[in-house]
XYZ file of C-alpha atoms in Angstrom:
676
model
C -2.922 -72.561 -59.873
C -4.173 -69.058 -59.094
C -1.586 -66.719 -57.594
C -2.614 -66.282 -53.891
C -1.613 -62.635 -54.136
C -4.066 -62.050 -56.979
C -6.791 -63.993 -55.164
C -6.437 -61.963 -51.948
C -6.221 -58.647 -53.817
C -9.350 -59.468 -55.820
C -11.466 -60.280 -52.760
C -10.228 -57.276 -50.745
C -10.960 -54.844 -53.583
C -14.322 -56.487 -54.348
C -15.521 -56.365 -50.722
C -14.467 -52.739 -50.320
C -16.182 -51.658 -53.540
C -19.384 -53.583 -52.734
C -19.580 -51.927 -49.327
C -18.483 -48.509 -50.611
C -19.265 -48.294 -54.367
C -18.674 -44.532 -54.395
C -14.921 -45.262 -54.258
C -15.134 -45.481 -58.028
C -15.699 -41.740 -58.067
C -13.518 -41.067 -55.031
C -11.808 -37.779 -54.432
C -9.755 -35.836 -53.656
C -7.619 -36.812 -56.637
C -3.974 -35.845 -57.104
C -2.137 -35.928 -60.408
C 1.546 -35.255 -61.007
C 3.390 -35.379 -64.312
C 7.126 -34.843 -64.794
C 8.988 -34.690 -68.097
C 12.789 -34.592 -68.192
C 14.993 -34.193 -71.236
C 18.779 -34.186 -70.975
C 21.455 -33.949 -73.628
C 25.251 -33.989 -73.482
C 28.027 -33.629 -75.992
C 31.218 -31.854 -76.924
C 34.408 -33.805 -77.457
C 32.669 -36.754 -75.797
C 30.018 -38.898 -77.449
C 26.698 -37.094 -77.933
C 23.957 -38.545 -75.752
C 20.360 -37.777 -74.938
C 17.774 -39.120 -72.527
C 14.046 -38.531 -72.112
C 12.062 -39.517 -69.031
C 8.362 -39.146 -68.406
C 6.737 -40.053 -65.091
C 3.176 -39.792 -63.816
C 1.633 -40.253 -60.391
C -2.085 -40.495 -59.630
C -3.148 -40.664 -55.983
C -6.464 -40.388 -54.223
C -7.905 -40.782 -50.758
C -11.364 -41.187 -49.308
C -12.684 -41.070 -45.759
C -15.254 -43.874 -45.877
C -16.431 -43.222 -42.345
C -15.238 -41.643 -39.113
C -12.778 -44.499 -38.572
C -12.100 -45.883 -42.067
C -9.818 -44.323 -44.714
C -8.902 -45.597 -48.158
C -5.872 -44.431 -50.190
C -4.579 -45.459 -53.579
C -1.646 -44.561 -55.782
C -0.507 -45.399 -59.314
C 2.939 -44.501 -60.598
C 4.319 -44.898 -64.097
C 7.650 -43.879 -65.599
C 9.382 -44.458 -68.913
C 12.940 -43.597 -69.957
C 14.455 -43.696 -73.440
C 17.976 -42.719 -74.450
C 20.246 -42.367 -77.474
C 21.634 -45.893 -77.052
C 18.177 -47.357 -77.730
C 17.620 -48.316 -74.119
C 14.005 -48.306 -73.011
C 13.084 -48.683 -69.332
C 9.535 -48.507 -67.991
C 8.043 -49.048 -64.560
C 4.478 -49.199 -63.299
C 3.659 -49.418 -59.599
C 0.107 -49.474 -58.173
C -0.597 -49.482 -54.432
C -3.626 -49.296 -52.175
C -4.263 -49.214 -48.419
C -7.262 -49.208 -46.129
C -7.095 -48.083 -42.481
C -9.525 -48.940 -39.699
C -9.242 -47.060 -36.391
C -11.293 -47.239 -33.195
C -10.767 -46.287 -29.579
C -9.373 -49.753 -28.851
C -7.280 -50.737 -31.861
C -6.168 -49.861 -35.390
C -5.834 -52.087 -38.449
C -4.106 -51.470 -41.779
C -4.225 -53.578 -44.934
C -2.061 -52.560 -47.881
C -0.843 -53.964 -51.165
C 1.783 -52.860 -53.681
C 2.961 -54.033 -57.053
C 5.902 -53.211 -59.313
C 6.444 -54.232 -62.922
C 9.715 -53.178 -64.533
C 10.528 -53.633 -68.212
C 14.006 -52.992 -69.630
C 14.937 -53.381 -73.270
C 18.011 -55.549 -72.632
C 16.866 -57.339 -69.456
C 14.044 -59.685 -68.472
C 10.747 -58.224 -67.324
C 10.625 -58.081 -63.521
C 7.523 -58.233 -61.316
C 7.222 -57.666 -57.581
C 4.040 -57.983 -55.512
C 3.520 -57.570 -51.784
C 0.743 -57.231 -49.270
C 0.875 -56.453 -45.546
C -1.576 -56.494 -42.649
C -0.915 -54.691 -39.379
C -2.915 -54.569 -36.139
C -2.010 -52.627 -32.990
C -3.767 -51.721 -29.774
C -4.620 -48.177 -28.655
C -5.679 -48.727 -25.060
C -4.024 -46.306 -22.658
C -2.298 -47.639 -19.535
C -2.241 -51.109 -21.091
C 0.586 -52.878 -22.928
C 0.825 -51.748 -26.544
C 0.498 -54.815 -28.743
C 1.334 -55.012 -32.445
C 0.874 -57.847 -34.960
C 2.146 -57.843 -38.542
C 1.851 -60.340 -41.380
C 2.848 -60.039 -45.004
C 3.917 -61.790 -48.185
C 5.931 -60.740 -51.219
C 6.709 -62.285 -54.595
C 9.554 -61.407 -56.964
C 10.053 -63.039 -60.343
C 11.045 -62.389 -63.953
C 9.495 -63.567 -67.201
C 12.299 -65.884 -68.282
C 11.746 -69.597 -68.785
C 13.316 -70.944 -66.698
C 13.370 -68.048 -64.220
C 16.633 -66.365 -63.231
C 14.817 -64.891 -60.210
C 11.782 -66.355 -58.492
C 11.468 -65.588 -54.771
C 8.595 -65.849 -52.333
C 8.794 -64.371 -48.823
C 6.451 -64.552 -45.841
C 6.886 -62.859 -42.493
C 5.076 -62.582 -39.169
C 5.965 -60.352 -36.241
C 4.519 -59.596 -32.823
C 5.659 -57.042 -30.265
C 4.711 -55.683 -26.862
C 5.723 -52.321 -25.366
C 4.737 -51.423 -21.811
C 5.798 -48.695 -19.381
C 5.051 -49.096 -15.691
C 6.320 -46.451 -13.303
C 10.098 -46.217 -13.851
C 10.283 -49.465 -15.853
C 9.834 -50.030 -19.550
C 9.444 -53.514 -21.092
C 9.772 -54.277 -24.788
C 9.650 -57.613 -26.621
C 9.633 -58.302 -30.343
C 9.425 -61.574 -32.254
C 9.752 -61.976 -36.006
C 9.914 -64.985 -38.281
C 10.794 -64.849 -41.991
C 10.514 -67.606 -44.575
C 12.122 -67.022 -47.967
C 11.884 -69.530 -50.797
C 14.228 -69.223 -53.755
C 12.661 -71.380 -56.435
C 15.598 -70.883 -58.809
C 18.180 -72.475 -56.508
C 15.516 -74.560 -54.731
C 16.543 -73.265 -51.300
C 14.440 -72.154 -48.346
C 15.681 -69.822 -45.582
C 13.802 -69.724 -42.289
C 14.885 -67.042 -39.782
C 13.526 -66.517 -36.269
C 14.454 -63.472 -34.209
C 13.758 -62.674 -30.573
C 14.538 -59.280 -29.083
C 13.838 -58.188 -25.508
C 14.740 -55.077 -23.546
C 14.001 -53.912 -20.021
C 14.926 -50.383 -18.984
C 14.936 -48.584 -15.639
C 15.152 -44.779 -15.300
C 14.997 -42.934 -11.994
C 15.817 -39.468 -10.617
C 17.065 -38.845 -7.078
C 18.033 -35.879 -4.889
C 15.547 -33.496 -6.437
C 16.620 -34.423 -10.009
C 20.317 -33.872 -9.273
C 21.098 -37.554 -9.754
C 19.801 -39.473 -12.754
C 20.234 -43.238 -12.939
C 19.363 -45.506 -15.827
C 20.040 -49.161 -16.546
C 18.958 -51.540 -19.269
C 19.357 -55.174 -20.202
C 18.997 -56.177 -23.842
C 18.812 -59.652 -25.324
C 18.613 -60.778 -28.944
C 18.660 -64.188 -30.548
C 18.736 -65.143 -34.220
C 18.375 -68.628 -35.664
C 18.599 -69.222 -39.393
C 17.974 -72.554 -41.081
C 18.690 -73.013 -44.767
C 17.523 -76.049 -46.728
C 18.777 -76.664 -50.231
C 19.468 -79.367 -52.744
C 23.087 -79.770 -51.671
C 24.416 -77.177 -54.105
C 26.343 -73.991 -53.334
C 24.679 -70.944 -51.801
C 25.640 -67.976 -49.636
C 24.388 -67.124 -46.146
C 24.612 -63.696 -44.472
C 26.957 -63.273 -41.500
C 26.730 -61.127 -38.386
C 28.796 -57.944 -38.827
C 29.158 -54.643 -36.994
C 30.677 -51.195 -37.373
C 33.739 -50.955 -35.065
C 33.407 -47.162 -35.079
C 30.010 -47.428 -33.379
C 30.358 -49.927 -30.553
C 26.980 -49.013 -29.035
C 25.099 -50.794 -31.839
C 24.569 -54.544 -31.856
C 25.818 -56.633 -34.800
C 23.352 -57.095 -37.646
C 22.625 -60.036 -39.908
C 22.483 -59.004 -43.536
C 23.000 -55.428 -44.695
C 25.132 -53.068 -42.613
C 23.979 -49.567 -43.532
C 26.890 -47.121 -43.695
C 26.346 -43.814 -41.910
C 27.163 -41.727 -43.830
C 27.516 -43.493 -47.208
C 31.105 -43.669 -48.473
C 31.515 -41.651 -51.672
C 33.795 -43.273 -54.241
C 34.857 -42.143 -57.668
C 34.931 -38.431 -56.870
C 38.712 -38.380 -57.183
C 41.613 -40.800 -57.258
C 41.918 -40.917 -53.466
C 41.290 -44.322 -51.885
C 38.340 -44.752 -49.517
C 38.412 -47.268 -46.687
C 35.605 -49.118 -44.869
C 36.291 -51.230 -41.780
C 33.907 -53.916 -40.529
C 34.018 -56.405 -37.659
C 32.984 -59.932 -38.691
C 32.109 -62.692 -36.248
C 31.942 -65.615 -38.689
C 34.112 -66.850 -41.588
C 33.762 -64.781 -44.777
C 33.755 -66.015 -48.391
C 32.161 -63.003 -50.074
C 31.539 -59.320 -49.389
C 28.754 -57.509 -51.226
C 28.932 -53.726 -51.641
C 25.622 -52.041 -52.522
C 25.989 -48.784 -54.468
C 23.476 -45.935 -54.405
C 22.462 -46.361 -58.056
C 22.884 -48.410 -61.207
C 26.139 -47.477 -62.983
C 26.305 -50.490 -65.310
C 25.223 -48.405 -68.301
C 28.168 -46.023 -67.808
C 31.121 -48.092 -66.615
C 32.345 -51.577 -65.816
C 32.604 -51.620 -62.033
C 35.230 -54.360 -62.188
C 37.563 -52.256 -64.369
C 36.769 -48.740 -63.216
C 37.471 -49.378 -59.515
C 40.347 -51.155 -57.811
C 39.113 -53.223 -54.856
C 41.507 -54.365 -52.132
C 40.846 -56.312 -48.923
C 42.978 -56.252 -45.767
C 42.534 -58.221 -42.575
C 43.486 -57.666 -38.953
C 43.040 -59.388 -35.607
C 43.128 -56.148 -33.624
C 41.874 -53.457 -35.994
C 45.238 -51.645 -35.729
C 47.843 -53.541 -37.752
C 46.702 -54.640 -41.205
C 47.933 -57.026 -43.849
C 46.592 -57.675 -47.360
C 44.882 -60.995 -47.935
C 47.127 -63.613 -49.475
C 45.215 -63.982 -52.735
C 43.583 -61.129 -54.627
C 39.768 -61.378 -54.578
C 37.671 -61.995 -57.660
C 35.479 -58.987 -58.492
C 32.136 -59.218 -60.277
C 29.055 -57.021 -60.387
C 25.328 -57.325 -60.928
C 22.237 -55.134 -60.956
C 19.672 -55.805 -58.238
C 16.568 -53.704 -57.609
C 17.933 -51.001 -59.951
C 21.247 -50.537 -58.103
C 24.701 -51.933 -58.804
C 25.990 -54.583 -56.404
C 29.702 -55.448 -56.302
C 30.624 -58.997 -55.254
C 34.111 -59.278 -53.716
C 34.689 -63.039 -53.769
C 37.553 -64.394 -51.654
C 39.694 -67.123 -53.183
C 40.193 -68.590 -49.697
C 37.988 -68.320 -46.614
C 38.761 -65.401 -44.251
C 38.511 -66.047 -40.532
C 36.721 -63.904 -37.961
C 38.185 -60.515 -37.091
C 38.429 -57.095 -38.742
C 38.265 -56.509 -42.507
C 39.148 -53.360 -44.405
C 37.743 -52.752 -47.895
C 39.854 -50.236 -49.805
C 38.476 -48.897 -53.088
C 39.699 -46.259 -55.510
C 39.136 -45.413 -59.178
C 41.683 -46.756 -61.607
C 43.698 -44.358 -63.714
C 41.783 -45.376 -66.826
C 39.100 -42.762 -66.176
C 39.569 -40.009 -63.630
C 36.264 -39.489 -61.880
C 32.652 -40.606 -61.650
C 30.472 -38.292 -59.588
C 27.624 -39.127 -57.235
C 28.564 -42.766 -56.663
C 28.729 -44.099 -53.118
C 28.621 -47.352 -51.157
C 25.499 -47.351 -48.989
C 25.565 -50.864 -47.466
C 27.843 -53.852 -46.987
C 27.045 -57.519 -46.506
C 29.435 -60.302 -45.450
C 28.537 -63.852 -46.468
C 29.858 -67.385 -46.060
C 29.524 -70.154 -48.642
C 27.474 -73.226 -47.779
C 27.712 -76.547 -49.622
C 25.192 -78.776 -47.836
C 21.517 -79.678 -47.900
C 20.865 -78.068 -44.501
C 22.695 -75.417 -42.513
C 21.697 -73.969 -39.142
C 23.339 -70.880 -37.680
C 22.599 -69.088 -34.416
C 23.583 -65.748 -32.957
C 23.054 -64.811 -29.325
C 23.789 -61.282 -28.125
C 23.373 -59.698 -24.714
C 23.989 -56.061 -23.889
C 23.940 -54.330 -20.487
C 23.978 -50.566 -20.040
C 24.464 -48.439 -16.955
C 24.435 -44.649 -16.713
C 24.862 -42.133 -13.862
C 24.486 -38.372 -14.280
C 25.082 -36.293 -11.156
C 24.958 -32.505 -10.823
C 26.132 -31.603 -7.271
C 26.158 -27.904 -8.203
C 24.362 -25.949 -10.896
C 27.707 -25.368 -12.632
C 29.305 -28.787 -12.039
C 28.250 -32.125 -13.555
C 29.572 -35.693 -13.506
C 28.633 -38.561 -15.827
C 29.528 -42.244 -15.985
C 28.425 -44.631 -18.743
C 29.080 -48.356 -19.127
C 28.139 -50.741 -21.936
C 28.896 -54.463 -21.823
C 28.151 -56.623 -24.878
C 28.595 -60.347 -25.371
C 28.158 -61.941 -28.799
C 27.988 -65.722 -29.264
C 27.741 -66.776 -32.933
C 27.381 -70.416 -33.916
C 29.396 -71.069 -35.985
C 31.931 -68.425 -35.022
C 34.015 -67.128 -32.145
C 32.580 -65.623 -28.985
C 33.235 -61.913 -28.535
C 32.988 -59.664 -25.476
C 33.106 -55.848 -25.548
C 33.293 -53.441 -22.615
C 33.078 -49.679 -23.058
C 32.921 -47.263 -20.150
C 33.609 -43.558 -19.742
C 33.795 -40.912 -17.029
C 33.270 -37.219 -17.814
C 33.108 -34.057 -15.746
C 32.439 -30.419 -16.674
C 32.717 -27.285 -14.539
C 31.758 -23.690 -15.359
C 33.253 -21.205 -12.906
C 32.134 -18.097 -14.780
C 32.415 -16.569 -18.209
C 36.186 -16.334 -17.737
C 36.800 -20.015 -17.125
C 35.154 -23.376 -17.841
C 36.681 -26.824 -18.213
C 35.818 -30.448 -18.952
C 37.769 -33.684 -18.546
C 37.040 -37.200 -19.734
C 38.391 -40.748 -19.652
C 37.204 -43.557 -21.926
C 38.269 -47.206 -22.107
C 37.186 -49.799 -24.642
C 38.007 -53.523 -24.345
C 37.400 -56.114 -27.056
C 38.081 -59.810 -26.487
C 37.476 -62.430 -29.159
C 37.807 -66.124 -28.404
C 41.327 -67.517 -29.065
C 42.645 -63.992 -29.720
C 44.454 -61.368 -27.669
C 42.429 -58.758 -25.824
C 42.294 -55.332 -27.502
C 42.310 -52.250 -25.267
C 42.077 -48.583 -26.222
C 42.089 -45.653 -23.792
C 41.405 -41.988 -24.451
C 42.091 -39.115 -22.029
C 40.896 -35.590 -22.793
C 40.814 -32.153 -21.181
C 39.539 -28.845 -22.560
C 39.189 -25.264 -21.329
C 37.341 -22.227 -22.656
C 37.085 -18.575 -21.703
C 35.408 -15.324 -22.755
C 37.550 -12.627 -21.116
C 35.765 -9.981 -23.210
C 32.336 -9.834 -24.758
C 34.125 -9.676 -28.106
C 36.689 -12.422 -27.469
C 36.329 -16.241 -27.179
C 39.189 -18.651 -26.416
C 39.383 -22.449 -26.133
C 42.086 -25.132 -25.961
C 42.098 -28.912 -25.634
C 44.410 -31.909 -25.243
C 43.743 -35.577 -26.059
C 45.852 -38.671 -25.438
C 44.985 -42.088 -26.875
C 46.691 -45.478 -26.445
C 45.980 -48.857 -28.044
C 47.126 -52.249 -26.737
C 47.067 -55.736 -28.245
C 47.235 -58.142 -25.330
C 50.012 -56.694 -23.182
C 51.749 -55.022 -26.121
C 51.569 -51.260 -26.548
C 50.675 -50.810 -30.236
C 50.055 -47.100 -30.900
C 49.646 -43.786 -29.124
C 48.608 -40.308 -30.208
C 48.887 -36.887 -28.577
C 46.726 -34.038 -29.903
C 46.476 -30.340 -29.092
C 43.945 -27.893 -30.513
C 43.122 -24.251 -29.964
C 40.581 -21.688 -31.104
C 40.369 -17.892 -30.919
C 37.555 -15.672 -32.208
C 37.433 -11.898 -31.854
C 35.179 -9.040 -32.897
C 37.777 -6.320 -33.533
C 35.364 -3.641 -34.721
C 31.595 -3.751 -35.188
C 32.143 -4.570 -38.885
C 35.378 -6.569 -38.581
C 35.871 -10.043 -37.058
C 38.802 -12.457 -37.103
C 39.628 -15.972 -35.966
C 42.553 -18.334 -35.493
C 42.497 -22.135 -35.187
C 45.406 -24.488 -34.664
C 45.972 -28.195 -34.142
C 48.984 -30.403 -33.530
C 49.169 -34.183 -33.267
C 51.952 -36.727 -32.950
C 51.422 -40.454 -33.441
C 53.661 -43.409 -32.643
C 53.467 -46.951 -33.977
C 55.583 -49.072 -31.666
C 55.370 -52.139 -33.913
C 56.692 -50.542 -37.104
C 58.765 -47.991 -35.130
C 57.367 -45.148 -37.197
C 55.944 -41.853 -36.046
C 54.222 -38.926 -37.707
C 53.620 -35.308 -36.760
C 50.921 -33.077 -38.197
C 50.659 -29.368 -37.490
C 48.093 -27.043 -39.009
C 46.692 -23.596 -38.454
C 44.208 -21.266 -40.115
C 43.626 -17.534 -39.780
C 40.579 -15.841 -41.257
C 38.726 -12.540 -41.173
C 35.389 -11.122 -42.314
C 34.792 -7.430 -42.964
C 31.506 -5.735 -43.767
C 32.576 -2.898 -46.021
C 29.014 -1.593 -46.185
C 25.588 -3.184 -45.594
C 25.681 -4.620 -49.119
C 29.311 -5.788 -49.410
C 31.216 -8.397 -47.355
C 34.893 -9.321 -47.714
C 36.408 -12.649 -46.522
C 40.120 -13.563 -46.398
C 41.921 -16.633 -45.064
C 45.317 -18.304 -44.889
C 45.912 -21.910 -43.807
C 48.977 -24.098 -43.501
C 49.422 -27.822 -42.826
C 52.721 -29.665 -42.418
C 53.077 -33.450 -42.198
C 56.375 -35.038 -41.194
C 57.384 -38.692 -41.118
C 53.933 -40.088 -41.902
C 53.661 -43.889 -42.156
C 51.802 -45.647 -44.926
C 49.769 -48.848 -44.728
C 52.880 -51.039 -44.536
C 54.762 -48.875 -42.047
C 57.190 -47.449 -44.612
C 58.093 -43.847 -43.865
C 57.134 -41.379 -46.563
C 58.499 -37.946 -47.342
C 57.334 -34.898 -45.436
C 54.797 -32.593 -47.026
C 53.650 -29.018 -46.595
C 50.467 -27.368 -47.770
C 49.696 -23.667 -47.878
C 46.437 -22.217 -49.108
C 45.035 -18.705 -49.033
C 42.201 -16.834 -50.636
C 39.859 -13.896 -50.728
C 36.098 -13.719 -51.277
C 33.751 -10.842 -52.029
C 29.944 -10.855 -51.841
C 27.548 -8.167 -53.018
C 23.879 -8.254 -52.018
C 22.079 -5.037 -52.949
C 18.657 -6.538 -52.116
C 16.896 -9.750 -51.114
C 16.457 -10.724 -54.768
C 20.030 -10.324 -56.039
C 23.335 -11.810 -54.837
C 26.813 -11.956 -56.395
C 29.725 -13.825 -54.824
C 33.259 -14.396 -56.122
C 36.431 -15.784 -54.596
C 40.081 -16.288 -55.519
C 41.968 -19.277 -54.029
C 45.636 -20.219 -54.252
C 47.208 -23.613 -53.422
C 51.000 -23.300 -53.262
C 51.708 -27.029 -53.086
C 49.723 -27.819 -56.250
C 50.682 -24.503 -57.866
C 47.020 -23.945 -58.571
C 45.029 -20.698 -58.593
C 41.251 -20.848 -58.979
C 38.861 -17.995 -59.615
C 35.166 -18.803 -59.125
C 31.868 -17.101 -58.503
C 28.116 -17.395 -58.573
C 25.122 -15.166 -59.097
C 21.521 -15.538 -57.960
C 18.730 -13.289 -59.215
C 15.053 -13.580 -58.353
C 13.873 -11.849 -61.498
C 10.207 -12.037 -60.546
C 8.406 -13.665 -57.606
C 8.105 -16.779 -59.792
C 11.418 -16.803 -61.695
C 14.841 -17.533 -60.161
C 17.996 -17.384 -62.298
C 21.380 -18.574 -61.057
C 24.788 -19.204 -62.529
C 28.268 -20.325 -61.510
C 31.756 -20.444 -62.986
C 35.218 -21.732 -62.018
C 38.504 -20.996 -63.808
C 41.993 -22.380 -63.268
C 43.872 -19.183 -64.076
C 47.340 -20.555 -63.213
C 47.340 -23.536 -65.584
C 44.625 -22.327 -67.910
C 43.486 -25.852 -68.734
C 40.309 -26.160 -66.642
C 37.136 -24.130 -66.705
C 33.481 -24.779 -65.989
C 30.234 -22.818 -66.309
C 26.664 -23.629 -65.431
C 23.361 -21.788 -65.359
C 19.851 -22.691 -64.236
C 16.340 -21.315 -64.496
C 13.508 -22.119 -62.057
C 10.108 -20.854 -63.159
C 6.912 -21.425 -61.139
C 4.559 -20.738 -64.019
C 1.446 -21.339 -61.919
C 0.311 -23.231 -58.867
C 0.124 -26.389 -60.972
C 2.974 -25.906 -63.460
C 6.728 -25.383 -62.997
C 9.780 -25.488 -65.252
C 13.447 -26.053 -64.446
C 16.209 -25.752 -67.011
C 19.958 -26.069 -66.500
C 23.052 -26.022 -68.682
C 26.703 -26.652 -67.821
C 29.927 -26.588 -69.794
C 33.293 -28.030 -68.740
C 36.701 -27.897 -70.338
C 39.581 -29.898 -68.834
C 42.797 -31.242 -70.395
C 41.680 -30.203 -73.891
C 38.439 -32.168 -73.453
C 35.189 -30.201 -73.729
C 31.780 -31.426 -72.599
C 28.354 -29.936 -72.013
C 25.056 -31.027 -70.493
C 21.512 -29.737 -70.890
C 18.592 -30.685 -68.653
C 14.980 -29.541 -68.909
C 12.269 -30.603 -66.452
C 8.574 -29.766 -66.662
C 6.397 -30.547 -63.639
C 2.585 -30.575 -63.618
C 0.758 -31.073 -60.314
C -2.994 -31.048 -59.652
């Protein structure tokens, strides 16, 4: 049977070329070539890697309303461990545009070959139509298919996906209407399962100004509905749950990947990183998607320690009864960590805690970008539904030019099936007043309520007040106070008081100074522990002459009676750091900067600096160094060269050397870029 993707692609390309044969000699043509060679060694194992990549793209305006674009990318990577990875990806698109509508037809393909893995192929095509009539509803239709499979027999991956979506967006006077429908059908021919998902999303919004724009009122009602039906052969498979980020209550729960903003960097040091999610359905597995493939460097299961904690209120946590089973895989050229629970976790809050083990100290540039919570299904058919409604109300009133009031309310109701119903209410009241340059103030009150079926209601309240003043043109002052309380049912769980202050002064035309301070005290009424943190920082900048600047600072932080995860009081700690920095910039093409930093708690003194020199208009040279002069066991150096040889040719070369704990290592990277 002929692949329908190949059949459609053949006829589209044939019709376009028959109607416009001059596409065969189309221009303009773009060509990019990049060659990268890297090498590392020292006391570590010597390694090298060579990558070559090419990109050819072209476009042609066939007529006043028809454009054709094409692109072909190829890359190949070889390394010292006899790994060979190559990728080829062609794509093409044709656009039709008139006064009434626009239409786009595009197709892409990816073929990836890896020396120790099966060959992988991905194909996709998409068609999109949308209206362009003014003062009429904007309509959009989309349809597409994709195929993913490997060359094994039998396949270890063989997926086919089809989607269709339709939307309408219309603004009439002060009202805006939006509706979107999407249906997805995914067939996994390896597990013989089919997943059919329908989604409805509707939103109506009202915005109106009154009293000569002094009063602004807006309201919106949002509705979303998901229904997923999975058909299988009665075996075991996983289905995505609805999850949300409790730190961003304004966003609706999502089914599938929860994108972390920002990504959580792990492996940089031995400190543990924590991610909290709110799940509305039972959980059997959590999938953590990293930013890249690290399987060729480490074993994710052994390098990182993964822990899972659960909570009904998001305040008090307890570890799960049985340690999860950790496994990893590579999917779409990134590492995916599967945290498999040995017993099903119920709805509520989950905390994923990850840190590097002590086997290896660090692994740079590794982060978790997305999370997915899943439940295990063992049936021929499973149907799940998720209904969510969200109402928003906002008032902004400015009775005077220097006085403003604002009230915002968000009410969300989530009804998963299976799962527990959840209701969230978040509202806030804020006011700001500017008397003159000598005095301005703002106050705010915020309350958040979260009620999950068969669980106690969670309430958190935050009160804040701040003041600022500029008594002199060279002096700025500000201070603020915040109080927060959290309740579980009728029980007072935690409270926190915080004070902060800021002072900035221009003492002389070439001398400025600043002082910041903050104090906070927290109570946990359940564990009967409290903690107090006090910190301050003083700094100054002096311009010795137009070419030389001097920076100095001193900062101190004290922490007393802090509580750990289990409520056990830990010892107090103090931290004191100070330093000095000097920069010299004789011209726009040359800069030297150095600084000396001292950390009393770690008994560590670091001397570092960097230099940047634009040797010619096309050549930039830079270098950096860092020395631990107190211990004498850590030092690092790196240098780079950027050379724009011509408009079409550029070269970048870098070298770095590190020495730590009697272990030396170095890295060399050369990149040549050709662009026409």
